[in-house]
PDB file of C-alpha atoms in Angstrom:
ATOM      1  CA  MET X 288      -8.435  17.439  55.264  1.00  0.00           C
ATOM      2  CA  LYS X 289      -7.424  19.870  52.445  1.00  0.00           C
ATOM      3  CA  TYR X 290      -7.041  18.419  49.166  1.00  0.00           C
ATOM      4  CA  LYS X 291      -5.213  19.654  45.776  1.00  0.00           C
ATOM      5  CA  LEU X 292      -5.643  18.729  42.323  1.00  0.00           C
ATOM      6  CA  MET X 293      -2.154  18.267  41.125  1.00  0.00           C
ATOM      7  CA  VAL X 294      -1.465  18.563  37.053  1.00  0.00           C
ATOM      8  CA  LEU X 295       1.435  17.105  35.322  1.00  0.00           C
ATOM      9  CA  ILE X 296       1.898  17.681  31.553  1.00  0.00           C
ATOM     10  CA  LEU X 297       4.269  15.156  30.800  1.00  0.00           C
ATOM     11  CA  SER X 298       6.926  15.146  27.818  1.00  0.00           C
ATOM     12  CA  LYS X 299       8.944  12.516  28.824  1.00  0.00           C
ATOM     13  CA  VAL X 300       6.639  10.070  28.670  1.00  0.00           C
ATOM     14  CA  ASP X 301       9.188   7.284  29.064  1.00  0.00           C
ATOM     15  CA  THR X 302       9.178   8.293  32.664  1.00  0.00           C
ATOM     16  CA  LEU X 303       5.409   7.392  33.042  1.00  0.00           C
ATOM     17  CA  PRO X 304       6.248   3.390  34.766  1.00  0.00           C
ATOM     18  CA  GLN X 305       8.701   5.000  36.980  1.00  0.00           C
ATOM     19  CA  ILE X 306       6.517   8.020  38.346  1.00  0.00           C
ATOM     20  CA  LEU X 307       3.488   5.434  38.619  1.00  0.00           C
ATOM     21  CA  SER X 308       5.209   3.188  40.455  1.00  0.00           C
ATOM     22  CA  GLU X 309       6.739   5.507  42.530  1.00  0.00           C
ATOM     23  CA  PHE X 310       3.320   6.844  43.496  1.00  0.00           C
ATOM     24  CA  MET X 311       2.290   3.451  44.698  1.00  0.00           C
ATOM     25  CA  ASN X 312       5.375   3.165  47.014  1.00  0.00           C
ATOM     26  CA  ALA X 313       4.182   6.182  48.339  1.00  0.00           C
ATOM     27  CA  GLY X 314       0.476   5.535  48.969  1.00  0.00           C
ATOM     28  CA  ILE X 315      -0.392   7.921  46.497  1.00  0.00           C
ATOM     29  CA  LYS X 316      -3.537   6.084  44.265  1.00  0.00           C
ATOM     30  CA  GLY X 317      -6.538   7.173  41.034  1.00  0.00           C
ATOM     31  CA  THR X 318      -4.271   9.235  39.457  1.00  0.00           C
ATOM     32  CA  THR X 319      -5.674   9.764  35.940  1.00  0.00           C
ATOM     33  CA  ILE X 320      -3.978   9.343  32.891  1.00  0.00           C
ATOM     34  CA  VAL X 321      -4.929  11.223  29.336  1.00  0.00           C
ATOM     35  CA  ASP X 322      -2.875  10.839  26.263  1.00  0.00           C
ATOM     36  CA  CYS X 323      -2.631  14.525  24.810  1.00  0.00           C
ATOM     37  CA  GLU X 324      -0.375  16.668  22.287  1.00  0.00           C
ATOM     38  CA  GLY X 325       1.190  20.458  22.317  1.00  0.00           C
ATOM     39  CA  MET X 326      -0.561  23.034  19.608  1.00  0.00           C
ATOM     40  CA  LEU X 327       2.436  23.000  17.407  1.00  0.00           C
ATOM     41  CA  ARG X 328       1.805  19.138  17.249  1.00  0.00           C
ATOM     42  CA  ALA X 329      -1.328  19.494  16.414  1.00  0.00           C
ATOM     43  CA  ILE X 330      -0.699  22.736  13.988  1.00  0.00           C
ATOM     44  CA  SER X 331       2.392  20.708  12.057  1.00  0.00           C
ATOM     45  CA  ASP X 332      -0.351  17.356  11.477  1.00  0.00           C
ATOM     46  CA  SER X 333      -3.264  19.677  10.431  1.00  0.00           C
ATOM     47  CA  ASP X 334      -4.366  21.903   7.384  1.00  0.00           C
ATOM     48  CA  ILE X 335      -4.243  24.963   9.474  1.00  0.00           C
ATOM     49  CA  ASN X 336      -2.175  27.622   8.593  1.00  0.00           C
ATOM     50  CA  PRO X 337      -0.542  28.834  11.370  1.00  0.00           C
ATOM     51  CA  PRO X 338       0.815  32.573  11.793  1.00  0.00           C
ATOM     52  CA  PRO X 339       4.398  32.996  10.244  1.00  0.00           C
ATOM     53  CA  ILE X 340       6.315  32.162  13.277  1.00  0.00           C
ATOM     54  CA  PHE X 341       4.912  29.038  14.343  1.00  0.00           C
ATOM     55  CA  GLY X 342       4.894  27.883  10.360  1.00  0.00           C
ATOM     56  CA  SER X 343       8.698  28.693  10.482  1.00  0.00           C
ATOM     57  CA  LEU X 344       8.783  26.429  13.822  1.00  0.00           C
ATOM     58  CA  ARG X 345       7.367  23.210  11.750  1.00  0.00           C
ATOM     59  CA  ARG X 346      10.583  22.264  10.537  1.00  0.00           C
ATOM     60  CA  TYR X 347      12.159  21.737  13.462  1.00  0.00           C
ATOM     61  CA  LEU X 348       8.759  19.371  15.304  1.00  0.00           C
ATOM     62  CA  ASN X 349      10.006  16.118  15.667  1.00  0.00           C
ATOM     63  CA  PRO X 350       6.694  13.732  14.170  1.00  0.00           C
ATOM     64  CA  GLU X 351       8.240  10.327  15.816  1.00  0.00           C
ATOM     65  CA  ARG X 352       8.295  12.136  19.096  1.00  0.00           C
ATOM     66  CA  PRO X 353       5.642  10.355  21.175  1.00  0.00           C
ATOM     67  CA  LYS X 354       2.431  11.938  22.325  1.00  0.00           C
ATOM     68  CA  GLY X 355       2.611  13.662  26.149  1.00  0.00           C
ATOM     69  CA  LYS X 356       0.417  12.576  28.964  1.00  0.00           C
ATOM     70  CA  LEU X 357      -1.812  14.349  31.007  1.00  0.00           C
ATOM     71  CA  LEU X 358      -1.759  13.757  34.379  1.00  0.00           C
ATOM     72  CA  PHE X 359      -4.421  13.909  37.192  1.00  0.00           C
ATOM     73  CA  THR X 360      -3.822  13.443  40.976  1.00  0.00           C
ATOM     74  CA  VAL X 361      -6.164  14.516  43.640  1.00  0.00           C
ATOM     75  CA  LEU X 362      -3.731  14.703  46.835  1.00  0.00           C
ATOM     76  CA  PRO X 363      -4.173  15.756  50.287  1.00  0.00           C
ATOM     77  CA  GLU X 364      -2.072  19.171  50.759  1.00  0.00           C
ATOM     78  CA  GLU X 365       0.528  17.718  52.931  1.00  0.00           C
ATOM     79  CA  THR X 366       1.727  15.086  50.123  1.00  0.00           C
ATOM     80  CA  ILE X 367       1.987  17.361  47.228  1.00  0.00           C
ATOM     81  CA  THR X 368       5.626  18.473  48.160  1.00  0.00           C
ATOM     82  CA  GLU X 369       6.353  14.069  47.533  1.00  0.00           C
ATOM     83  CA  ALA X 370       4.212  13.899  44.985  1.00  0.00           C
ATOM     84  CA  LYS X 371       6.080  16.594  42.791  1.00  0.00           C
ATOM     85  CA  ASN X 372       9.641  15.145  43.955  1.00  0.00           C
ATOM     86  CA  ILE X 373       8.944  11.868  42.860  1.00  0.00           C
ATOM     87  CA  VAL X 374       7.808  13.610  39.255  1.00  0.00           C
ATOM     88  CA  ASP X 375      11.126  15.834  39.381  1.00  0.00           C
ATOM     89  CA  LYS X 376      13.817  12.758  40.234  1.00  0.00           C
ATOM     90  CA  ALA X 377      12.368  10.664  37.680  1.00  0.00           C
ATOM     91  CA  VAL X 378      11.943  13.376  34.676  1.00  0.00           C
ATOM     92  CA  GLY X 379      15.759  14.263  35.691  1.00  0.00           C
ATOM     93  CA  GLY X 380      14.401  17.927  36.700  1.00  0.00           C
ATOM     94  CA  LEU X 381      11.725  20.113  35.633  1.00  0.00           C
ATOM     95  CA  ASP X 382      13.671  22.743  34.945  1.00  0.00           C
ATOM     96  CA  THR X 383      14.730  20.560  31.975  1.00  0.00           C
ATOM     97  CA  PRO X 384      13.538  21.316  28.822  1.00  0.00           C
ATOM     98  CA  ASN X 385      11.710  18.768  27.353  1.00  0.00           C
ATOM     99  CA  THR X 386      10.411  17.206  30.412  1.00  0.00           C
ATOM    100  CA  GLY X 387       7.003  18.288  31.616  1.00  0.00           C
ATOM    101  CA  ILE X 388       4.982  20.836  33.409  1.00  0.00           C
ATOM    102  CA  CYS X 389       3.820  20.046  36.594  1.00  0.00           C
ATOM    103  CA  PHE X 390       0.886  22.669  39.045  1.00  0.00           C
ATOM    104  CA  THR X 391      -1.531  22.057  42.024  1.00  0.00           C
ATOM    105  CA  VAL X 392      -4.899  24.029  42.406  1.00  0.00           C
ATOM    106  CA  PRO X 393      -6.946  23.902  45.607  1.00  0.00           C
ATOM    107  CA  LEU X 394     -10.293  21.854  45.530  1.00  0.00           C
ATOM    108  CA  ASP X 395     -12.912  24.021  47.520  1.00  0.00           C
ATOM    109  CA  ASP X 396     -15.229  21.063  47.306  1.00  0.00           C
ATOM    110  CA  ILE X 397     -15.122  17.665  46.891  1.00  0.00           C
ATOM    111  CA  LEU X 398     -16.854  14.546  46.995  1.00  0.00           C
ATOM    112  CA  GLY X 399     -16.044  10.642  46.383  1.00  0.00           C
ATOM    113  CA  ILE X 400     -12.962  10.322  48.464  1.00  0.00           C
TER     114      ILE X 400
END
């Protein structure tokens, strides 16, 4: 059986419970979740002197915005489409700005499943 690693960088964090619930309903288990933040947020919270283009973006950052979530899920190749559809529906379309980014990576060698 071939497996892939699905990586979801979730900006719309309020959808996380729905995504996890739908994953469980679809038999998708074992998702690892990590808190994360983007580069602009990290720069805005630090003493780093960014290049001028980034410095001018600081005023557009929302410090109240929650940090993102990074989800890692190892899935059989045939379940990837269903998992991506669950995420896409939950966030209201990944093509909508500030929802998230999802991609997969093929896994050549895997132990522990």
